Amino acid sequence: AQKVTQAQTEISVVEKEDVTLDCVYETRDTTYYLFWYKQPPSGELVFLIRRNSFDEQNEISGRYSWNFQKSTSSFNFTITASQVVDSAVYFCALIRSYNTDKLIFGTGTRLQVFP
Amino acid sequence: GAGVSQSPSNKVTEKGKDVELRCDPISGHTALYWYRQSLGQGLEFLIYFQGNSAPDKSGLPSDRFSAERTGGSVSTLTIQRTQQEDSAVYLCASSLGGTSGTYEQYFGPGTRLTVT
């Protein structure tokens, strides 16, 4: 069975702090895809990144970076120099490589960035 | 270009009534998904369409729920005889889809359903 665990329910930081959101996944598939989505207070889920299981290269996009480690089944997300606009719920998700491609979501981490 | 749109944005209905929720995917996206987001259950998959076919309906919680897609575009999710536990935000997503690859799913703003 596939499962995504986001153990951090809520994180609060002060602006300009760095923050890491943890994601641990379970799957028996050898090929799979991992995602991060952001859900701001407006409610719409915004796609942030997709990572393929065969590509463990870390990725940086501006203040965002992602660390994918197959050895620990983790796909963590770091925001550097956080800003108030980063306040949102962040979801990690998994897709199997075949069939329905349905997203299996974690329970989300609510990030609050205070000025 | 235009994103995924959903209507209505909010729907309040009485227990026992039927409701229809609509989703307009991004043009050219062959795959369409319905999810449900509620406080107690998080984000749950409901049904997946590839074109007009629904190869996976495994997430539909009961036979009161049905969905269709026409013309490879618009989809309608119908809930019959609504119950209070159906109250949730219903999210639609679309992607380029296809059986040979996996693509990002882009979400609409959702329909907030409240059953009184």
Short mmCIF file of C-alpha atoms in Angstrom, two decimals:
data_model
loop_
_atom_site.label_atom_id
_atom_site.label_comp_id
_atom_site.label_asym_id
_atom_site.label_seq_id
_atom_site.Cartn_x
_atom_site.Cartn_y
_atom_site.Cartn_z
CA ALA A 1 0.00 0.00 0.00
CA GLN A 2 1.06 3.55 -0.57
CA LYS A 3 1.16 6.08 2.22
CA VAL A 4 2.46 9.59 2.80
CA THR A 5 3.20 10.85 6.28
CA GLN A 6 3.62 14.47 7.28
CA ALA A 7 4.27 14.27 10.97
CA GLN A 8 4.37 18.03 11.51
CA THR A 9 0.80 19.24 11.89
CA GLU A 10 1.63 22.89 12.38
CA ILE A 11 4.80 24.98 12.34
CA SER A 12 5.15 28.61 13.36
CA VAL A 13 8.17 30.72 12.48
CA VAL A 14 9.12 34.35 12.39
CA GLU A 15 9.80 35.97 9.06
CA LYS A 16 13.29 35.34 7.62
CA GLU A 17 13.70 32.06 9.46
CA ASP A 18 14.42 28.93 7.47
CA VAL A 19 11.90 26.12 7.83
CA THR A 20 11.86 22.50 6.71
CA LEU A 21 8.68 20.53 6.12
CA ASP A 22 9.09 16.78 6.42
CA CYS A 23 7.54 14.14 4.18
CA VAL A 24 7.99 10.39 4.49
CA TYR A 25 6.43 8.03 2.01
CA GLU A 26 5.79 4.31 1.68
CA THR A 27 5.48 2.40 -1.56
CA ARG A 28 6.53 -0.94 -2.98
CA ASP A 29 6.71 0.42 -6.50
CA THR A 30 10.12 0.96 -7.99
CA THR A 31 8.89 3.84 -10.10
CA TYR A 32 6.80 6.55 -8.55
CA TYR A 33 6.43 10.32 -8.43
CA LEU A 34 6.41 12.71 -5.52
CA PHE A 35 4.80 16.12 -5.37
CA TRP A 36 4.45 19.15 -3.16
CA TYR A 37 1.39 21.37 -3.26
CA LYS A 38 0.67 24.62 -1.46
CA GLN A 39 -2.81 25.54 -0.24
CA PRO A 40 -2.94 29.22 0.76
CA PRO A 41 -5.86 30.64 2.76
CA SER A 42 -7.74 31.19 -0.51
CA GLY A 43 -8.06 27.41 -0.71
CA GLU A 44 -6.77 26.55 -4.16
CA LEU A 45 -4.09 23.87 -4.33
CA VAL A 46 -1.03 25.14 -6.15
CA PHE A 47 1.47 22.75 -7.70
CA LEU A 48 5.05 23.36 -6.56
CA ILE A 49 7.21 20.47 -7.72
CA ARG A 50 7.27 16.94 -9.09
CA ARG A 51 10.16 14.55 -8.50
CA ASN A 52 10.64 11.17 -10.21
CA SER A 53 11.82 8.20 -8.19
CA PHE A 54 14.77 7.60 -10.50
CA ASP A 55 16.09 11.13 -10.05
CA GLU A 56 17.46 11.83 -6.59
CA GLN A 57 19.01 15.13 -7.54
CA ASN A 58 17.97 17.87 -5.19
CA GLU A 59 16.29 20.92 -6.59
CA ILE A 60 16.34 24.60 -5.76
CA SER A 61 13.89 27.20 -6.99
CA GLY A 62 14.44 30.60 -5.52
CA ARG A 63 13.86 30.36 -1.77
CA TYR A 64 12.47 26.82 -2.12
CA SER A 65 14.53 23.65 -2.11
CA TRP A 66 13.69 19.98 -2.00
CA ASN A 67 15.75 17.10 -0.65
CA PHE A 68 14.81 13.66 -1.97
CA GLN A 69 16.42 10.64 -0.30
CA LYS A 70 15.29 7.18 -1.36
CA SER A 71 17.35 5.55 1.38
CA THR A 72 15.10 7.14 4.01
CA SER A 73 11.98 7.41 1.83
CA SER A 74 11.86 11.12 2.45
CA PHE A 75 11.12 14.14 0.31
CA ASN A 76 11.61 17.21 2.48
CA PHE A 77 10.87 20.79 1.55
CA THR A 78 12.84 23.76 2.84
CA ILE A 79 11.86 27.40 2.63
CA THR A 80 14.77 29.75 3.13
CA ALA A 81 14.19 33.22 4.59
CA SER A 82 10.48 32.61 5.03
CA GLN A 83 7.98 35.35 4.29
CA VAL A 84 4.45 36.01 5.49
CA VAL A 85 3.17 35.04 2.02
CA ASP A 86 4.52 31.54 2.62
CA SER A 87 1.81 30.99 5.22
CA ALA A 88 -0.26 28.10 3.92
CA VAL A 89 -0.92 24.41 4.27
CA TYR A 90 1.62 22.33 2.39
CA PHE A 91 0.81 18.86 1.13
CA CYS A 92 3.18 16.16 0.06
CA ALA A 93 1.74 13.56 -2.34
CA LEU A 94 2.64 10.36 -4.14
CA ILE A 95 1.58 8.89 -7.48
CA ARG A 96 2.16 5.37 -8.66
CA SER A 97 3.68 5.05 -12.08
CA TYR A 98 0.75 3.35 -13.72
CA ASN A 99 -2.99 2.97 -13.72
CA THR A 100 -4.95 5.85 -12.38
CA ASP A 101 -2.26 8.33 -11.43
CA LYS A 102 -4.36 9.41 -8.47
CA LEU A 103 -2.59 11.53 -5.90
CA ILE A 104 -2.16 10.03 -2.46
CA PHE A 105 -1.83 12.95 -0.09
CA GLY A 106 -0.30 13.37 3.30
CA THR A 107 -2.31 15.13 5.96
CA GLY A 108 -0.58 18.44 5.35
CA THR A 109 1.54 20.81 7.42
CA ARG A 110 0.18 24.22 8.30
CA LEU A 111 2.93 26.82 8.17
CA GLN A 112 2.38 30.16 9.85
CA VAL A 113 4.96 32.86 9.24
CA PHE A 114 4.71 35.82 11.58
CA PRO A 115 6.12 39.25 10.77
CA GLY B 1 -4.31 30.39 -20.23
CA ALA B 2 -7.44 29.57 -18.25
CA GLY B 3 -7.11 27.21 -15.34
CA VAL B 4 -9.52 24.64 -14.00
CA SER B 5 -12.87 26.16 -13.15
CA GLN B 6 -15.57 24.80 -10.90
CA SER B 7 -19.14 25.80 -10.24
CA PRO B 8 -20.81 26.65 -8.04
CA SER B 9 -18.18 27.92 -5.64
CA ASN B 10 -20.54 27.37 -2.73
CA LYS B 11 -23.61 25.21 -2.41
CA VAL B 12 -25.90 24.88 0.56
CA THR B 13 -28.49 22.17 0.32
CA GLU B 14 -30.94 20.39 2.54
CA LYS B 15 -30.40 16.83 3.58
CA GLY B 16 -31.98 14.48 1.08
CA LYS B 17 -31.69 16.77 -1.93
CA ASP B 18 -29.59 16.00 -5.01
CA VAL B 19 -26.72 18.26 -6.06
CA GLU B 20 -24.59 18.61 -9.18
CA LEU B 21 -21.08 19.98 -9.17
CA ARG B 22 -19.39 21.03 -12.38
CA CYS B 23 -15.76 21.05 -13.47
CA ASP B 24 -14.21 22.61 -16.56
CA PRO B 25 -10.66 21.30 -17.01
CA ILE B 26 -7.76 23.04 -18.68
CA SER B 27 -8.15 22.87 -22.43
CA GLY B 28 -6.31 19.90 -23.89
CA HIS B 29 -6.05 18.00 -20.61
CA THR B 30 -7.29 14.46 -21.14
CA ALA B 31 -7.20 13.38 -17.52
CA LEU B 32 -9.65 14.69 -14.95
CA TYR B 33 -9.88 13.90 -11.25
CA TRP B 34 -12.29 14.57 -8.44
CA TYR B 35 -11.10 14.78 -4.85
CA ARG B 36 -12.81 15.67 -1.63
CA GLN B 37 -11.33 17.63 1.25
CA SER B 38 -12.89 17.49 4.67
CA LEU B 39 -11.59 18.19 8.15
CA GLY B 40 -11.76 14.65 9.36
CA GLN B 41 -10.62 12.84 6.22
CA GLY B 42 -8.08 15.14 4.60
CA LEU B 43 -7.75 14.99 0.81
CA GLU B 44 -9.43 11.94 -0.66
CA PHE B 45 -9.50 10.70 -4.23
CA LEU B 46 -12.97 10.08 -5.63
CA ILE B 47 -12.80 9.28 -9.34
CA TYR B 48 -10.52 9.57 -12.35
CA PHE B 49 -11.42 10.11 -16.00
CA GLN B 50 -9.25 9.48 -19.00
CA GLY B 51 -11.19 11.05 -21.84
CA ASN B 52 -14.81 10.15 -21.20
CA SER B 53 -14.02 6.86 -19.50
CA ALA B 54 -13.64 6.38 -15.76
CA PRO B 55 -11.10 3.59 -15.22
CA ASP B 56 -11.02 4.20 -11.49
CA LYS B 57 -14.12 4.94 -9.44
CA SER B 58 -12.74 3.31 -6.33
CA GLY B 59 -12.89 6.46 -4.23
CA LEU B 60 -16.61 7.11 -4.58
CA PRO B 61 -17.90 6.63 -1.03
CA SER B 62 -21.32 5.19 -1.90
CA ASP B 63 -23.70 4.57 -4.76
CA ARG B 64 -25.23 7.98 -4.08
CA PHE B 65 -22.18 9.44 -5.81
CA SER B 66 -21.78 9.37 -9.57
CA ALA B 67 -19.85 11.32 -12.16
CA GLU B 68 -19.71 11.68 -15.87
CA ARG B 69 -17.58 13.44 -18.40
CA THR B 70 -18.71 14.45 -21.85
CA GLY B 71 -16.78 15.47 -24.94
CA GLY B 72 -13.55 14.77 -23.13
CA SER B 73 -14.03 18.05 -21.33
CA VAL B 74 -16.63 19.08 -18.76
CA SER B 75 -17.36 16.76 -15.88
CA THR B 76 -20.28 16.66 -13.47
CA LEU B 77 -20.22 15.06 -10.04
CA THR B 78 -23.69 14.21 -8.78
CA ILE B 79 -24.58 13.42 -5.20
CA GLN B 80 -28.04 12.01 -4.64
CA ARG B 81 -29.97 12.16 -1.39
CA THR B 82 -27.28 14.24 0.27
CA GLN B 83 -26.29 13.52 3.85
CA GLN B 84 -24.58 15.77 6.37
CA GLU B 85 -21.39 13.73 6.09
CA ASP B 86 -21.19 14.79 2.43
CA SER B 87 -20.33 18.33 3.55
CA ALA B 88 -16.84 19.05 2.26
CA VAL B 89 -14.91 20.92 -0.39
CA TYR B 90 -15.00 19.06 -3.68
CA LEU B 91 -11.91 19.65 -5.77
CA CYS B 92 -11.42 18.97 -9.43
CA ALA B 93 -8.04 18.61 -11.09
CA SER B 94 -6.85 18.02 -14.61
CA SER B 95 -3.63 16.94 -16.23
CA LEU B 96 -2.24 16.06 -19.61
CA GLY B 97 -2.67 12.47 -18.48
CA GLY B 98 -1.96 9.59 -20.77
CA THR B 99 -0.86 6.06 -20.03
CA SER B 100 2.77 6.55 -20.83
CA GLY B 101 3.61 9.24 -18.38
CA THR B 102 2.58 11.05 -15.27
CA TYR B 103 1.91 14.72 -15.29
CA GLU B 104 1.21 17.42 -12.78
CA GLN B 105 -2.37 17.80 -11.72
CA TYR B 106 -3.71 21.33 -11.66
CA PHE B 107 -6.55 22.05 -9.29
CA GLY B 108 -9.62 24.22 -9.47
CA PRO B 109 -10.81 26.45 -6.63
CA GLY B 110 -13.26 23.84 -5.37
CA THR B 111 -16.95 23.75 -4.52
CA ARG B 112 -17.79 24.04 -0.85
CA LEU B 113 -20.82 21.87 -0.18
CA THR B 114 -22.79 22.30 3.02
CA VAL B 115 -25.62 19.92 3.78
CA THR B 116 -28.01 21.21 6.44
#
